[in-house]
Short mmCIF file of C-alpha atoms in Angstrom, two decimals:
data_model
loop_
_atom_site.label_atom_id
_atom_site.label_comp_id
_atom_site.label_asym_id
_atom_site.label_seq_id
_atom_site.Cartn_x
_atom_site.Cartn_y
_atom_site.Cartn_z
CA UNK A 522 0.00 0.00 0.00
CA UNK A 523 1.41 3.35 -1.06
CA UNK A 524 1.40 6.34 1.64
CA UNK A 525 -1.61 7.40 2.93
CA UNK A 526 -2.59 11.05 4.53
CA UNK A 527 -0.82 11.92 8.00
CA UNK A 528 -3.51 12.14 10.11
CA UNK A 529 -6.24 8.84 10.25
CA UNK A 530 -9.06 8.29 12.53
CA UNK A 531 -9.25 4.64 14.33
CA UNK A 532 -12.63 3.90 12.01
CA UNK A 533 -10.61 4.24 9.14
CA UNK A 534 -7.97 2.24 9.93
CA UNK A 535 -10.10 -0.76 10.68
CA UNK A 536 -11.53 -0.16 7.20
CA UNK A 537 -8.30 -0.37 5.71
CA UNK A 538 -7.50 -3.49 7.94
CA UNK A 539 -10.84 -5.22 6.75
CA UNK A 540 -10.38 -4.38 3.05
CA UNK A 541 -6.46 -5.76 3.74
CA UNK A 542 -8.06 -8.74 5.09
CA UNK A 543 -10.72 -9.20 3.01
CA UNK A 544 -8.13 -9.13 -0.12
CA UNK A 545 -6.22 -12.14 1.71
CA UNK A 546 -9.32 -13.81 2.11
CA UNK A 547 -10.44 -13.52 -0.75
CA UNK A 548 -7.50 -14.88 -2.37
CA UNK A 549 -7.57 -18.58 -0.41
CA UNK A 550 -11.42 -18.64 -1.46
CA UNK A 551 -10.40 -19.09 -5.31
CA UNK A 552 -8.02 -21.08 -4.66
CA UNK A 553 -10.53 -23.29 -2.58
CA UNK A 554 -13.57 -22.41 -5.61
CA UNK A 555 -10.92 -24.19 -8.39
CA UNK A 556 -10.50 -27.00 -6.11
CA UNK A 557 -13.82 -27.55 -5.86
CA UNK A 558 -15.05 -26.97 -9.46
CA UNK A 559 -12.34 -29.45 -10.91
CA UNK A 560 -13.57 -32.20 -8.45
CA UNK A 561 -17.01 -31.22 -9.05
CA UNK A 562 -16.09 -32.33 -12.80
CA UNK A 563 -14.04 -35.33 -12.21
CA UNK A 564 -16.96 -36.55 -10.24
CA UNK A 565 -19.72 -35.43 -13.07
CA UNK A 566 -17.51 -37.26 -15.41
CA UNK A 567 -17.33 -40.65 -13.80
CA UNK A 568 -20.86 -41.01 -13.54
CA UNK A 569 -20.99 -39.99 -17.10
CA UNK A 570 -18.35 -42.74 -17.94
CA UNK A 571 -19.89 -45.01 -15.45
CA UNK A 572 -23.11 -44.96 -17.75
CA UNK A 573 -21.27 -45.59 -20.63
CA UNK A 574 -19.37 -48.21 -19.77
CA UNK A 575 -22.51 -50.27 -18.77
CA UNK A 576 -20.05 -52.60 -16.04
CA UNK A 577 -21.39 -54.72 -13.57
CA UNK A 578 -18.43 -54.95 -10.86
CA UNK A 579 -17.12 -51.28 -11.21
CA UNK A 580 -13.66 -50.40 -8.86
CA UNK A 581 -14.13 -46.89 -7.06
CA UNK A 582 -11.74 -44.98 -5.21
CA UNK A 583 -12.10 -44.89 -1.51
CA UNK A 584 -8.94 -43.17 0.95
CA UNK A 585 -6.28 -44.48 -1.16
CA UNK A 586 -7.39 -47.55 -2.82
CA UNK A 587 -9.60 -48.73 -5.45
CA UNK A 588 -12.58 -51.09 -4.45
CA UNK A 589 -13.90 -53.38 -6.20
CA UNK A 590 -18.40 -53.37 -6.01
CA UNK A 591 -21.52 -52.81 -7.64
CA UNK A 592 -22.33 -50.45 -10.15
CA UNK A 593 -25.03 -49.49 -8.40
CA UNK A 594 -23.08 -48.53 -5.02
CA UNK A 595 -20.98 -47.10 -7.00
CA UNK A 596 -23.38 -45.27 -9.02
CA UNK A 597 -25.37 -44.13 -5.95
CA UNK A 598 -21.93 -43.51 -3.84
CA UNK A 599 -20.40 -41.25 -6.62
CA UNK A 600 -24.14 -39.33 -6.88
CA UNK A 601 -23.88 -38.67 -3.09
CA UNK A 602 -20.18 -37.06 -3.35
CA UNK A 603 -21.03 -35.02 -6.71
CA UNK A 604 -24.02 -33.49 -4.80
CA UNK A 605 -22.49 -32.93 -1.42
CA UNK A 606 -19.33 -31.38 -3.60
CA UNK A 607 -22.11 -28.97 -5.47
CA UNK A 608 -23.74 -27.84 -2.95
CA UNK A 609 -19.91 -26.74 -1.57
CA UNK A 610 -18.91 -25.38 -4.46
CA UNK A 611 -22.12 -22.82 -4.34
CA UNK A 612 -21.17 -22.09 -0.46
CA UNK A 613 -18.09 -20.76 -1.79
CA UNK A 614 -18.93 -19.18 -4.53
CA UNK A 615 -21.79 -17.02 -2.59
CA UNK A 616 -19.20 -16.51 -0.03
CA UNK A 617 -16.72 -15.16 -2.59
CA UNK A 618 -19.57 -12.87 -4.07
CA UNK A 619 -20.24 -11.77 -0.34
CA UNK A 620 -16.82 -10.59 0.22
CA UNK A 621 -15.91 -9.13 -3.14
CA UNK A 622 -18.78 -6.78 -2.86
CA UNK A 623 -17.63 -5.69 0.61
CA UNK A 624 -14.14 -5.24 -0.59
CA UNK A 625 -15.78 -2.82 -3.47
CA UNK A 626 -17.53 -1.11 -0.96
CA UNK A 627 -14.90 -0.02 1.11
CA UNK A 628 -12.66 0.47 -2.06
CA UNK A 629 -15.05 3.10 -3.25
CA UNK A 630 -15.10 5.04 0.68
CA UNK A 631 -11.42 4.35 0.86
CA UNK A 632 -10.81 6.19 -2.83
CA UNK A 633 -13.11 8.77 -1.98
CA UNK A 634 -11.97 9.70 1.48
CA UNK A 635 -8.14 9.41 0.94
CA UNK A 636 -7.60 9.64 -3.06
CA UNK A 637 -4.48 9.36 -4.16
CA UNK A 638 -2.83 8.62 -1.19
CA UNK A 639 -3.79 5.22 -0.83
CA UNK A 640 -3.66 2.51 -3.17
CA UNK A 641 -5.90 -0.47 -2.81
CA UNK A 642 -4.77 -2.41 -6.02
CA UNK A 643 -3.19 -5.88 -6.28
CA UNK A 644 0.82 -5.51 -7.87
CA UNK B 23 19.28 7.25 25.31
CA UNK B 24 16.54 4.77 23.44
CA UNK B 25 13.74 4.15 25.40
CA UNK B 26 10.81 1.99 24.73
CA UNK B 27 8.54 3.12 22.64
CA UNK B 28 5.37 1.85 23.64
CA UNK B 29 4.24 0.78 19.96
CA UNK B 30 2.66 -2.86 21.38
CA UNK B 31 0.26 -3.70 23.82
CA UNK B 32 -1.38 -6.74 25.28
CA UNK B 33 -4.45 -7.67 23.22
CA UNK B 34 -7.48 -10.13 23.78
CA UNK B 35 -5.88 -13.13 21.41
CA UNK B 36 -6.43 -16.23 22.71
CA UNK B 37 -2.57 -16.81 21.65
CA UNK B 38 -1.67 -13.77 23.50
CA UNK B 39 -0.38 -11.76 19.92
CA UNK B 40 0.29 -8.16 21.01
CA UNK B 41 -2.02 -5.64 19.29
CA UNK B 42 -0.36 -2.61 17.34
CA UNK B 43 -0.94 0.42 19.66
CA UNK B 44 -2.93 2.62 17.04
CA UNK B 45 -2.46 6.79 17.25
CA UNK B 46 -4.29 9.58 15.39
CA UNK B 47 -1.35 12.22 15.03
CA UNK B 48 1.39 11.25 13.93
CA UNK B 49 3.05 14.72 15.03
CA UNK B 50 2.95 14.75 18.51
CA UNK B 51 4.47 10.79 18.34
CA UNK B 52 7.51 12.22 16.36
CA UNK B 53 8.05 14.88 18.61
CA UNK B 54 7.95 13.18 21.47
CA UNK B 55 10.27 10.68 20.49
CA UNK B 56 11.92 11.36 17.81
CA UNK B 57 11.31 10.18 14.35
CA UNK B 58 14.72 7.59 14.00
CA UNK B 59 14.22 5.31 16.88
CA UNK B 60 10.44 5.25 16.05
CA UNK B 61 11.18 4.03 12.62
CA UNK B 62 13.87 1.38 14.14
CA UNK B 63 11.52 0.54 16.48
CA UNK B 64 8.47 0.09 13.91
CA UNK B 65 10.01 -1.69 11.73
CA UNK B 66 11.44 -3.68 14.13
CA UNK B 67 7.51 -4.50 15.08
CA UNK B 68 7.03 -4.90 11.61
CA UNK B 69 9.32 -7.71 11.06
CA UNK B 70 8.27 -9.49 14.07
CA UNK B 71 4.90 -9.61 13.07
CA UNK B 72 6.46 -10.82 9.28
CA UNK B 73 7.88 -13.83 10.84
CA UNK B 74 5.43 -14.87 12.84
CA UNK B 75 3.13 -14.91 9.69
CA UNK B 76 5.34 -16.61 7.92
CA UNK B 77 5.18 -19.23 10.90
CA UNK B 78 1.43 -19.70 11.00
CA UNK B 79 1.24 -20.04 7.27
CA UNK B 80 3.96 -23.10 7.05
CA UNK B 81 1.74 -24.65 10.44
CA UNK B 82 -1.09 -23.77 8.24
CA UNK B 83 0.34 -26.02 5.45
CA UNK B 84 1.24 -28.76 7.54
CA UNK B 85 -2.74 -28.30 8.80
CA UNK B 86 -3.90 -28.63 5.62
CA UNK B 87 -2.00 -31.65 4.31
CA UNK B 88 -2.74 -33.89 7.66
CA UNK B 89 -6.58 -33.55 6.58
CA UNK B 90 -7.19 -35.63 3.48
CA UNK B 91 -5.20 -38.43 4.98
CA UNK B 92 -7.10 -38.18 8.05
CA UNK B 93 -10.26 -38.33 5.53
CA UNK B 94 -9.34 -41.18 3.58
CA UNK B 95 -8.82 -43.92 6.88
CA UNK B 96 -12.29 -42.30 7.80
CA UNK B 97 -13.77 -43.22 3.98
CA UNK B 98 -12.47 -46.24 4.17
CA UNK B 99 -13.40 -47.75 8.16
CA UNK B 100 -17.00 -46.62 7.07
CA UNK B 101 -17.08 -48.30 3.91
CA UNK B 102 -15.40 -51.46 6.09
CA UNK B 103 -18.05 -51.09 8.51
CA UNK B 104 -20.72 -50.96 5.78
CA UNK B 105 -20.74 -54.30 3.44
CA UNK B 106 -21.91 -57.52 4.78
CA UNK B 107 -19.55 -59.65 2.68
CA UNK B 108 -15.63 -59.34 1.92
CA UNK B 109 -13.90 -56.37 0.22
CA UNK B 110 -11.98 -56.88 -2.73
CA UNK B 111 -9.50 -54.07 -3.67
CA UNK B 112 -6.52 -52.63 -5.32
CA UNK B 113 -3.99 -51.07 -3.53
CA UNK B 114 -0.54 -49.17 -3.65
CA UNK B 115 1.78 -51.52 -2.45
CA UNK B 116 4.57 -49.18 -3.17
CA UNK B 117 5.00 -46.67 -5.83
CA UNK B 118 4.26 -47.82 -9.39
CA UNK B 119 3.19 -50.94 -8.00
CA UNK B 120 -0.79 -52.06 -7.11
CA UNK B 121 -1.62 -55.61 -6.11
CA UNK B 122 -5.12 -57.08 -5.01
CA UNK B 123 -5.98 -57.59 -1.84
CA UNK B 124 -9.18 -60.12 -0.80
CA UNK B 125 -10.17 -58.18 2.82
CA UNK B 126 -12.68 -60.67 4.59
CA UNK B 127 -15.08 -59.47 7.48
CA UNK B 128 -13.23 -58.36 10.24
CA UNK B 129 -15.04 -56.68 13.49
CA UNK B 130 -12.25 -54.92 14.01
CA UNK B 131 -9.76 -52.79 12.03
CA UNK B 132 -5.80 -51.47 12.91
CA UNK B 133 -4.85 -48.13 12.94
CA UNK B 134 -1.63 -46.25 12.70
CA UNK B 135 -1.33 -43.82 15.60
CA UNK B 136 2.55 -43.10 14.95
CA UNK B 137 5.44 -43.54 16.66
CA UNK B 138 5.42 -46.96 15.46
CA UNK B 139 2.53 -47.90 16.95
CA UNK B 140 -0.24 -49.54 15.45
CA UNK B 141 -3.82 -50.36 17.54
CA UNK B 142 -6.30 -52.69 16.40
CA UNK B 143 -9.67 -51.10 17.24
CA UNK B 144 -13.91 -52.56 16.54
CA UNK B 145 -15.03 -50.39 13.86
CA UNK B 146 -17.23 -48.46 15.89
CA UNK B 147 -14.38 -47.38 18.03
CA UNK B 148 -12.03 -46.42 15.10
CA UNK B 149 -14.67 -44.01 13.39
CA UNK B 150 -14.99 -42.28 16.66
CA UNK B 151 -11.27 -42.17 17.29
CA UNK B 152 -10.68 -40.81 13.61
CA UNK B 153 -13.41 -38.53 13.93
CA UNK B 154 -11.97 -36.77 17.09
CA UNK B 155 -8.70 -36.75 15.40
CA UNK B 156 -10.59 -35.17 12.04
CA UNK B 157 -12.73 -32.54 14.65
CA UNK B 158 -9.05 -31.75 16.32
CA UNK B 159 -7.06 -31.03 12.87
CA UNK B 160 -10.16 -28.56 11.83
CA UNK B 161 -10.65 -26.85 15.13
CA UNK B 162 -6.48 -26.37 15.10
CA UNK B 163 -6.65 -25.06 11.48
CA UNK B 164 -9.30 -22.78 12.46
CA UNK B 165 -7.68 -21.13 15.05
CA UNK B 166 -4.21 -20.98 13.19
CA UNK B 167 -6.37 -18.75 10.59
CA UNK B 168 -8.30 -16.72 13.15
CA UNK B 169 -4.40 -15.73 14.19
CA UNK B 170 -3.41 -15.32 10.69
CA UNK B 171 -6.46 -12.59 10.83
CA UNK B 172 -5.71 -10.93 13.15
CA UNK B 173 -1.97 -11.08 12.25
CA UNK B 174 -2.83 -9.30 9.38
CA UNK B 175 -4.81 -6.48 11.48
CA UNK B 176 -1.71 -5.85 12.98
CA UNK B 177 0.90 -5.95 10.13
CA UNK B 178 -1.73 -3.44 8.29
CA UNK B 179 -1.90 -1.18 10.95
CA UNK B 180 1.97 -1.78 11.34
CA UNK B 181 2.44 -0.61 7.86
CA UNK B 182 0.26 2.40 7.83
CA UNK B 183 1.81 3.40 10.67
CA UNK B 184 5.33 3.64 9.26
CA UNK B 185 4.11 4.90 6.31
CA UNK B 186 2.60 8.08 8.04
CA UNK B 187 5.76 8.43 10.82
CA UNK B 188 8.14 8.23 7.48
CA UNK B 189 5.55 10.78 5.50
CA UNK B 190 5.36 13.30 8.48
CA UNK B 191 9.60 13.07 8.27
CA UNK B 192 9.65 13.53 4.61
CA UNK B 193 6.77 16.86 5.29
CA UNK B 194 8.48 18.41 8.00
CA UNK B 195 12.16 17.78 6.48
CA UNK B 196 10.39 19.69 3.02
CA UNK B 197 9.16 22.58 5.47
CA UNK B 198 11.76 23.60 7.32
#
C-alpha cells in the first residue's frame, strides 16, 4: 500500500484493515472455488463414464485404494459425493460474491476519502 | 538514550499476539520521540509480526495436508463397517506398483497412531477415534487462521503506521 494522509481516525484504519483482510481472504477462497469446481467435474464425469461403460463390478476410489463393487453402489456412492461437492462449491462461490462486494464497498469510501494517497490495487 | 517506545500492547488473542498500539497524530508521536528510533523501532515491530506470519502459514500447510489423509482412513473404516460380505481391492503396495488384496469381514480394524505404533480397534471405536482426530485437525486449522487474521490487522496497521511516521519526516524535512 502506497502512503496514505498523515492524520487517520481509528474507524478508518479498521476499514483499511478489513479491506487488507478481506483481499487475503479472498484470495484462499479461489483457490478453494478451483479446487472444488475441478472435483465437481471429475466426479460429473465418472458417472458420465460409469453410464457408458454399462459394467457390472465397477472399482471406485475410496482413501487411497480402489474397491472393487456394484455399479449401483458405486453409481449411488459417486451421486452422493457429486451433490455434497455442489452444494460446496455454491457455499463458496456465494461466499466469494459476499466478500468481493464488501471489498468494493470499502474500495469506493477508501478512494473517496483518501484519493491518491492510498492505493488499494493488487501488484 | 533509546527508550521503549510503547508501539505494542497486550491484546485479547487467545494466543496472547500483542495488538499494534494505534495513534491519530502522527506529530505529537515524532516529537515526542523522535522520528529515528520510532522508525527502528516500527520496523522492528514490523518484522516481528512478518515472521510470525510466515510461521502460522507453514503450520497452516502442515494443517492442511494432515486432513485428506485423516479423511481417507475415515472413507475407508465406514465403507469397512458398511458391506456384509468381503472387500476386494486394489492397492498401492509401493509406488508404481498395485496388487489385489481379498479383505474378509473383520469386526475390528488397525490403525496407525505413529510412533510406530499400530492399535487394532472394533469399527465403531475407530470411526470415533478418527473422527476426534478429524474434529481436532479442523478446530487447530481454524484457530491458526483466526491468528493469521488478526496477524494481518496488525501488520496493516503496522504498515500504515510507518508509512505516516516516514511521511510526516519527509513533510516536516520539506518545510523547514
Amino acid at each position: 500500500m502506497a502512503a496514505p494522509s498523515l492524520d487517520i481516525l481509528k474507524e478508518d484504519q479498521i476499514r483499511i484493515n478489513k479491506y487488507s483482510y478481506l483481499n487475503m481472504q479472498n484470495h484462499e477462497v479461489q483457490r478453494e472455488l478451483k479446487i472444488s469446481e475441478e472435483k465437481v467435474n471429475a466426479l460429473q464425469d465418472a458417472l458420465d463414464e460409469l453410464e457408458i461403460a454399462m459394467e457390472s463390478e465397477v472399482r471406485i476410489m475410496i482413501g487411497e485404494s480402489f474397491v472393487l463393487c456394484s455399479e449401483e453402489t458405486a453409481l449411488s456412492r459417486l451421486e452422493k459425493l457429486r451433490d455434497a461437492k455442489k452444494e460446496e462449491l455454491s457455499n463458496l462461490r456465494a461466499q466469494a460474491e459476499i466478500s468481493q462486494k464488501e471489498m468494493s464497498a470499502l474500495k469506493t469510501y477508501l478512494y473517496a476519502k483518501f484519493g491518491s494517497s492510498i492505493n488499494l490495487e493488487e501488484d | 538514550m533509546s527508550q521503549t517506545i510503547p508501539l505494542s500492547q497486550p491484546s485479547s488473542n487467545p494466543r496472547k499476539i500483542p495488538s499494534v498500539v494505534f495513534f491519530e497524530h502522527v506529530g505529537e508521536l515524532v516529537a515526542q520521540y523522535g522520528a529515528d528510533p520510532l522508525l527502528k523501532q516500527l520496523n522492528e515491530l514490523y518484522s516481528k509480526y512478518k515472521f510470525m506470519e510466515a510461521q502460522l502459514q507453514r503450520s497452516k500447510q502442515v494443517l492442511r495436508a494432515k486432513l485428506p489423509d485423516i479423511t481417507n482412513a475415515l472413507e475407508m473404516v465406514e465403507y469397512l463397517q458398511s458391506t456384509q460380505e468381503e472387500v476386494k481391492v486394489d492397492f498401492q503396495l509401493s509406488d508404481c506398483v498395485w496388487t489385489k488384496a481379498e479383505i474378509p469381514q473383520t469386526p475390528s480394524v488397525a490403525l496407525w497412531l505413529g510412533a510406530n505404533v499400530m492399535l487394532e480397534y472394533p469399527h465403531e471405536e475407530a470411526i470415533d477415534l478418527l473422527r476426534k482426530n478429524l474434529g481436532n485437525a479442523e478446530s487447530a486449522l481454524e484457530s491458526t487462521n483466526e491468528d493469521l487474521k488478526f496477524l494481518k490487522e496488525q501488520i496493516t496497521t503496522c504498515e500504515v503506521n510507518l508509512s505516516r511516521v516516514y511521511n510526516y519526516t519527509v513533510i516536516s524535512r520539506q518545510g523547514k
